[in-house]
Short mmCIF file of C-alpha atoms in Angstrom, two decimals:
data_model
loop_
_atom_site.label_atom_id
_atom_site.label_comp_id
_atom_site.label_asym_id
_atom_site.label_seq_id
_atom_site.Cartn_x
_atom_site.Cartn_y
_atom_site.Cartn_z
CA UNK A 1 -9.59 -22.46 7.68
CA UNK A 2 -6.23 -21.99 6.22
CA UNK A 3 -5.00 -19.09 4.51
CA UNK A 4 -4.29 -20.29 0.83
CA UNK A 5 -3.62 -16.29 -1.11
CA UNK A 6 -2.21 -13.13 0.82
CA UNK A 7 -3.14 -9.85 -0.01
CA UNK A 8 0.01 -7.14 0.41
CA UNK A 9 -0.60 -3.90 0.55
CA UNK A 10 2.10 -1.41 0.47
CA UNK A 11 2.20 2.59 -0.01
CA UNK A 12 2.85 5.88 0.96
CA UNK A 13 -0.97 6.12 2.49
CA UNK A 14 -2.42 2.84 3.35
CA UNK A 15 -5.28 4.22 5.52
CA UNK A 16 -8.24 3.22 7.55
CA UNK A 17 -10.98 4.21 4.54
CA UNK A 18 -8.85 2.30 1.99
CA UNK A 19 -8.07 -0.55 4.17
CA UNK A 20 -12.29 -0.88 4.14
CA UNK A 21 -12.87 -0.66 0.55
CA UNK A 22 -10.20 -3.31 -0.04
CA UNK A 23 -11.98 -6.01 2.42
CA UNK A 24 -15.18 -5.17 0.77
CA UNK A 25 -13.57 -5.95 -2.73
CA UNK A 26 -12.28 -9.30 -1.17
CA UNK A 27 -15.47 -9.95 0.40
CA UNK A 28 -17.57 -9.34 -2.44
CA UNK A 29 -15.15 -11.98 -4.29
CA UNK A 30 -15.73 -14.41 -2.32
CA UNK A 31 -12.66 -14.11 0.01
CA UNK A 32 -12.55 -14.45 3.73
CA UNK A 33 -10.24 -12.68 5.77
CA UNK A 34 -9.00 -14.57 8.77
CA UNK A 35 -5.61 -12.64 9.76
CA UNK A 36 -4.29 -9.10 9.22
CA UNK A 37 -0.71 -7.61 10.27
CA UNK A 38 0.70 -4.26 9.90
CA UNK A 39 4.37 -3.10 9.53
CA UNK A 40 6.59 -1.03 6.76
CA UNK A 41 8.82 2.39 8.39
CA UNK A 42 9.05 6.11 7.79
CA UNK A 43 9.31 5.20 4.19
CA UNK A 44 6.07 3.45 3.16
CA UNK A 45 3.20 1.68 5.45
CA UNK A 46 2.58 -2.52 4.89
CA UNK A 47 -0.50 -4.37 5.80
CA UNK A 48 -0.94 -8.09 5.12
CA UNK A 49 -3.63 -9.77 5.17
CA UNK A 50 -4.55 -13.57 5.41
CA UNK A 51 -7.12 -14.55 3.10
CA UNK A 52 -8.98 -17.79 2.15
CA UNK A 53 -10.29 -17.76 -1.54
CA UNK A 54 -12.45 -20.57 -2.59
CA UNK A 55 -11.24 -20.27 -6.28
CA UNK A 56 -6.85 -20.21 -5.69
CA UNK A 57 -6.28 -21.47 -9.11
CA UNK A 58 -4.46 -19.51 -11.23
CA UNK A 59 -7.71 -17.97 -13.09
CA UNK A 60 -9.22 -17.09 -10.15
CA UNK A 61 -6.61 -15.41 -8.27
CA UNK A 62 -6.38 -13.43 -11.73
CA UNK A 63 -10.16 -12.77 -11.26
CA UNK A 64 -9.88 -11.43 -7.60
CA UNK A 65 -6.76 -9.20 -9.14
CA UNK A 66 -8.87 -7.29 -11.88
CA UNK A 67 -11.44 -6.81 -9.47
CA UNK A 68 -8.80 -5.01 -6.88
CA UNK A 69 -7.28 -3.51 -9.49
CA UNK A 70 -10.64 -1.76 -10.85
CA UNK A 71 -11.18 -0.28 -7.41
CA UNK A 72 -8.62 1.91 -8.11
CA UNK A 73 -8.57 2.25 -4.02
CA UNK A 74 -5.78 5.39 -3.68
CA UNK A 75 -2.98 5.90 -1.27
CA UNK A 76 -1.82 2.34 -1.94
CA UNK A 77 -1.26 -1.02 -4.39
CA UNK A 78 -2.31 -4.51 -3.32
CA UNK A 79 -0.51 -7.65 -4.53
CA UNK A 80 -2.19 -10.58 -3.90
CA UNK A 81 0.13 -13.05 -3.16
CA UNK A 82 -0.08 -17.48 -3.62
CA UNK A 83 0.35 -18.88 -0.21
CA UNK A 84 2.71 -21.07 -0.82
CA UNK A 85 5.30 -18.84 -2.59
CA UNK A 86 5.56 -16.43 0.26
CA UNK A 87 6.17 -20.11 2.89
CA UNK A 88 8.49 -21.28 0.44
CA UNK A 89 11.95 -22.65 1.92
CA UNK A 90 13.97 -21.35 -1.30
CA UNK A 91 12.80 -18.90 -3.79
CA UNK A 92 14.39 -16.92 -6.49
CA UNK A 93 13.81 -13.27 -7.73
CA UNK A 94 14.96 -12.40 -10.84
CA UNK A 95 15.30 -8.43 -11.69
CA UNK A 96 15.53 -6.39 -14.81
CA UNK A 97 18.57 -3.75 -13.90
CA UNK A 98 18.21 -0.30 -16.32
CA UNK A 99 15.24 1.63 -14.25
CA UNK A 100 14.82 -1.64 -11.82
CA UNK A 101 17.80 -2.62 -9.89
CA UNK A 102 19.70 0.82 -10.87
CA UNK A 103 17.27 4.35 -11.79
CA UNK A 104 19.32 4.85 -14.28
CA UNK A 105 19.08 3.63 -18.21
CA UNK A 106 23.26 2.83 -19.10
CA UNK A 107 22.90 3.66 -22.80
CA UNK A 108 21.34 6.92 -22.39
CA UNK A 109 24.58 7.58 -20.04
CA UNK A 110 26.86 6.17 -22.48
CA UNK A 111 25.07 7.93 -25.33
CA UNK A 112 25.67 11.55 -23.79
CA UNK A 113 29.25 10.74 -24.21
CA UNK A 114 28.65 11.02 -27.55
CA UNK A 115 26.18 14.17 -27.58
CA UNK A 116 22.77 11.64 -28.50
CA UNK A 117 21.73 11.35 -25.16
CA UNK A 118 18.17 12.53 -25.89
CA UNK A 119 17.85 10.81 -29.22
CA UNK A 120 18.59 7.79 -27.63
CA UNK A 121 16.56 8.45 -24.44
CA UNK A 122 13.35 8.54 -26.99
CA UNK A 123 14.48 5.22 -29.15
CA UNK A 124 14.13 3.50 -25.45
CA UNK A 125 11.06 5.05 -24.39
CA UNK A 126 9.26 3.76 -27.22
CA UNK A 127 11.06 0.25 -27.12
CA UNK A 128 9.99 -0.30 -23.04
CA UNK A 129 6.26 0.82 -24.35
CA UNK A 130 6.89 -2.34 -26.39
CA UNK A 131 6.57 0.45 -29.87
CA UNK A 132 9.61 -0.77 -31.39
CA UNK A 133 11.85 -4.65 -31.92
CA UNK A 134 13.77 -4.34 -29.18
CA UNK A 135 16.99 -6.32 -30.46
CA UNK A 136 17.03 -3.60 -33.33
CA UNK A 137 16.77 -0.51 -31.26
CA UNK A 138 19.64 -1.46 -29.20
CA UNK A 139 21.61 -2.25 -31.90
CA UNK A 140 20.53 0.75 -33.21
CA UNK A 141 21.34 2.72 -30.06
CA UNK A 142 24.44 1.21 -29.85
CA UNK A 143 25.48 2.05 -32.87
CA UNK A 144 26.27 5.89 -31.51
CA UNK A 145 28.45 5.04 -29.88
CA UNK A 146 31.05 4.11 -32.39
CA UNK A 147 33.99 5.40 -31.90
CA UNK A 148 33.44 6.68 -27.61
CA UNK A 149 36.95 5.65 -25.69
CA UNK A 150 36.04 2.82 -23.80
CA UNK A 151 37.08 4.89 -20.75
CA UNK A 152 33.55 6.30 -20.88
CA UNK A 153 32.68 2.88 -19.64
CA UNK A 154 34.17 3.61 -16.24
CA UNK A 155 32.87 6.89 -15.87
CA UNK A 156 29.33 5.61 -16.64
CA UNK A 157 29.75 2.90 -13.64
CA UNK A 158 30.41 5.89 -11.44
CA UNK A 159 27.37 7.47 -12.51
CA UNK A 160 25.36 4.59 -11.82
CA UNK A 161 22.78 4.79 -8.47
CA UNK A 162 21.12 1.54 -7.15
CA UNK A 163 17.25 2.52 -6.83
CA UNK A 164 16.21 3.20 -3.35
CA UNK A 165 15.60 -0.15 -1.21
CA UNK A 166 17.34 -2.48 -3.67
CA UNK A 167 20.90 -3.66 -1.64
CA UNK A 168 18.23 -4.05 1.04
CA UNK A 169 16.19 -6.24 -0.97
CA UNK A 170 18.72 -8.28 -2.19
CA UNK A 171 20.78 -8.89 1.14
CA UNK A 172 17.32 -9.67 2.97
CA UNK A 173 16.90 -12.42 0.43
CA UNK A 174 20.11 -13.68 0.69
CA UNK A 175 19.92 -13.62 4.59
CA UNK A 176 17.00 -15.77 4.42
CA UNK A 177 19.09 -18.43 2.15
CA UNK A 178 16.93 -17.81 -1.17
CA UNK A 179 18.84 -16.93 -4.75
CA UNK A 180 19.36 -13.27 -5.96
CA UNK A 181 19.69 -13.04 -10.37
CA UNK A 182 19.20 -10.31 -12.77
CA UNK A 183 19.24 -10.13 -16.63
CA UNK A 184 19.94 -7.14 -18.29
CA UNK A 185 19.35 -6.07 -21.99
CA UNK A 186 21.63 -3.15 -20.99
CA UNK A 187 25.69 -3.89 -20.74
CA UNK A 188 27.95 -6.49 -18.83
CA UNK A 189 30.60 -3.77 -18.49
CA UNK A 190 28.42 -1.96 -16.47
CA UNK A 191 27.14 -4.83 -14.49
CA UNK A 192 30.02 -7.16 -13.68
CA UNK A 193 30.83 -4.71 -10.37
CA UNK A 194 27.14 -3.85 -9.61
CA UNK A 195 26.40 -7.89 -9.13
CA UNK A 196 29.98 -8.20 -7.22
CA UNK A 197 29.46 -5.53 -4.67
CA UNK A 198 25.59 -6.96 -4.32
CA UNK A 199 27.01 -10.34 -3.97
CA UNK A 200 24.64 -11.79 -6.85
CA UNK A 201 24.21 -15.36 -7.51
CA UNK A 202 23.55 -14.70 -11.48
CA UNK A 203 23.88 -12.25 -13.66
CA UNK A 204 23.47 -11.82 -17.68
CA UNK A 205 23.22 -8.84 -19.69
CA UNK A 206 24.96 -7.48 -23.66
CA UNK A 207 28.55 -7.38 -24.25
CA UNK A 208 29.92 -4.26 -25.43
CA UNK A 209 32.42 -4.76 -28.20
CA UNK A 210 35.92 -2.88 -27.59
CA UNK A 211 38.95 -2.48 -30.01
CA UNK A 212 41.70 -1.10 -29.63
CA UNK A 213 40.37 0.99 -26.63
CA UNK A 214 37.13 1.82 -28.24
CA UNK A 215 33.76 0.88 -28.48
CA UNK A 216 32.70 -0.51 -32.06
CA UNK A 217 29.15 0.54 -31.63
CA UNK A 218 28.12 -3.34 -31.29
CA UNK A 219 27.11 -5.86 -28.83
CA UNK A 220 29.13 -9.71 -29.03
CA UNK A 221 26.84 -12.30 -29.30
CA UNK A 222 22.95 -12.75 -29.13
CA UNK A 223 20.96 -9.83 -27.58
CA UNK A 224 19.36 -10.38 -24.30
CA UNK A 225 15.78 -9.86 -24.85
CA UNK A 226 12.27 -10.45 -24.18
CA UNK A 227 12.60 -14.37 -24.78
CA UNK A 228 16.20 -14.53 -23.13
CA UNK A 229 15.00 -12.93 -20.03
CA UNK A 230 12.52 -16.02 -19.24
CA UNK A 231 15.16 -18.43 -20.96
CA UNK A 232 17.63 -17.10 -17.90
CA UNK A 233 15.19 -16.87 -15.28
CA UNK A 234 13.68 -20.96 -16.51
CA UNK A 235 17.20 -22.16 -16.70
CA UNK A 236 18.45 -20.74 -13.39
CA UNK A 237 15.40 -21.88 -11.66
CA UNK A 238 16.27 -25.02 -12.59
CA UNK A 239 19.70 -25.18 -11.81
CA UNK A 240 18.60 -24.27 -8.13
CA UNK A 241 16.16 -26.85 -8.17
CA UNK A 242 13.44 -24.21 -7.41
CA UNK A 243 9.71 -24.29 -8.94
CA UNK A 244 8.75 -21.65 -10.92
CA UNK A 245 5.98 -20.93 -8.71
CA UNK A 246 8.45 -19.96 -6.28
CA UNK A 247 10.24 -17.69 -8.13
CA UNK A 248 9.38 -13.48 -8.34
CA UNK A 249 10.11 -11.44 -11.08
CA UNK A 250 10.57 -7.76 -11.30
CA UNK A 251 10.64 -5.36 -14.33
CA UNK A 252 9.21 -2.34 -15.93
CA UNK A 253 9.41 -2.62 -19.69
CA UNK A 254 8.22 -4.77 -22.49
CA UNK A 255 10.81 -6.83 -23.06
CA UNK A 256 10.48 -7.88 -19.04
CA UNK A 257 6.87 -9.12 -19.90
CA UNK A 258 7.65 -12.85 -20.62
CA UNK A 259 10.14 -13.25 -17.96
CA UNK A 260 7.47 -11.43 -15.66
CA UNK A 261 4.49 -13.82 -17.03
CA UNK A 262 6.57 -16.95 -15.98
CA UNK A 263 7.46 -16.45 -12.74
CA UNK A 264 5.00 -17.05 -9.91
CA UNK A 265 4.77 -13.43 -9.39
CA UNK A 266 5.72 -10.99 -12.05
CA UNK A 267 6.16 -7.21 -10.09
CA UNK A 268 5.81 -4.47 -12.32
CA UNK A 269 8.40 -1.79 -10.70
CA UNK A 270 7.38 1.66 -11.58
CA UNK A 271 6.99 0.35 -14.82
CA UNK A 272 4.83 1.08 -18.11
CA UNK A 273 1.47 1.02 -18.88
CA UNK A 274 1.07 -1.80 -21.05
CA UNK A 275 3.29 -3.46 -18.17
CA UNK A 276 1.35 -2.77 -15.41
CA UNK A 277 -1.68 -3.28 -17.17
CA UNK A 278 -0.44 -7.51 -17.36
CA UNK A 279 1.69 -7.63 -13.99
CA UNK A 280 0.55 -9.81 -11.50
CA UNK A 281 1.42 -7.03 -9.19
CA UNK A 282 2.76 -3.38 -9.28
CA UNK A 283 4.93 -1.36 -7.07
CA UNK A 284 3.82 2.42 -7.80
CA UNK A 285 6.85 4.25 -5.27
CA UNK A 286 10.61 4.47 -5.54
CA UNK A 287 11.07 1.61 -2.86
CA UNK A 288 12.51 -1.49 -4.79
CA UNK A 289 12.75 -3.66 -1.24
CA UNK A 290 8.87 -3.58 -0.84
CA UNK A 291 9.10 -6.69 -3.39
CA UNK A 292 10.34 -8.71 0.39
CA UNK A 293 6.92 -7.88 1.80
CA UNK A 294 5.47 -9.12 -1.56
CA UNK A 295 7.52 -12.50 -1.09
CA UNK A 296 6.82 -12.67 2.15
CA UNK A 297 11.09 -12.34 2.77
#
């Protein structure tokens, strides 16, 4: 038999006792499990395993995921993985940035500058819970910062911390020859040196407007948003002449959920509820580069 889904598990714990209630969840679905490996470091522990699933279609594999998912097995999260994205010669992963690629959100750091960093801290909690529009609330959180010096733009960059794992990530991707993009509904300003120094292959996010050395308290242009982020991550797929199913996708608010439902695997990365609760998979730890063992990179 040949191994047609692979089931990734990743975590702080993966241990002996939950190793056994996952195979009996995969065995009770019908799966049989003809190859196992183990690896990770002092971080977090990996084990993949090579499964054959008599249903791989795309409503099926979503069958076998709810019923891993209500196991609720703790210590670790399981992603369960199409064959033939993690053998595929070129892939792309596409990444949200603000609490993704970087821990940070860039308009709550902007919006201290202006004294409103917690009054715009809530606007985006309740915008990545999917509560509010989000082209509205950023144009509503950008509007604070009228008037900022568009120095504060600089000092923000230097405040700005990559999440743990995710230069790894991306240079083990681009090692292996596949294509590294990110969309942003945060701030080009702010991104332009991030996707330099990371060496990205594409990049999109807002504009900033500045005048006469200050920001305006608008963005140029259409807002990158929920439908934009799939747009990018459809169109650049295409320009690489790369399948969708061979593309992963990595996010943790609402307006990621499209871009994270059209990719072949959609990773929800520390993310929200109502995220996690759709994701084809979830990361639950601060280690962005476990996504590789997901993709099999």
């Amino acid at each position: 038999m040949t191994s047609n889904v692979t089931a990734v598990s990743y975590g702080l714990n993966v241990t002996p006792t939950g190793l056994e209630q996952l195979r009996s969840v995969l065995t009770l679905q019908g799966a049989a499990v003809l190859s196992e490996d183990t690896g990770g470091d002092g971080r977090y522990q990996v084990h993949v395993a090579g499964l054959q699933l008599p249903d791989a279609t795309a409503a099926g594999l979503a069958g076998l995921r709810h019923a891993v998912a209500e196991a609720a097995i703790e210590g670790f999260d399981t992603a369960l993985v199409p064959a033939g994205l993690r053998s595929a010669g070129r892939k792309l992963l596409i990444m949200d940035v603000d609490s993704t690629l970087i821990q940070q959100e860039v308009i709550e750091l902007l919006a201290a500058y202006a004294g409103k960093r917690e009054e715009v801290a809530a606007v985006t909690e309740a915008a990545m819970r999917g509560e509010l529009d989000f082209t509205q609330s950023l144009h509503a959180r950008v509007a604070v910062l009228a008037g900022l010096p568009a120095d504060v733009v600089h000092s923000v960059r230097n405040e700005v911390k990559l999440s743990e794992g995710a230069a790894e990530l991306v240079a083990a991707f681009k090692a292996a020859g596949h294509v590294v993009a990110v969309v942003s509904g945060g701030f080009n300003q702010i991104l332009e040196p991030i996707a330099a120094e990371l060496g990205l292959d594409y990049w999109q996010a807002n504009e900033l407007e500045i005048v006469d050395g200050a920001l305006t308290g608008r963005v140029l242009g259409a807002v990158v948003d929920r439908a934009a982020k799939e747009k990018y991550l459809r169109e650049w797929a295409a320009a690489e002449g790369i399948a969708l199913e061979h593309t992963v996708a990595v996010g943790d608010g609402a307006n990621d959920l499209d871009m994270l439902g059209a990719a072949g695997i959609g990773v929800a990365f520390n993310a929200k509820p109502a995220v996690r609760a759709v994701a084809d998979a979830a990361v639950n730890m601060p280690f962005l580069d476990a996504v590789r063992h997901v993709a099999g990179v």
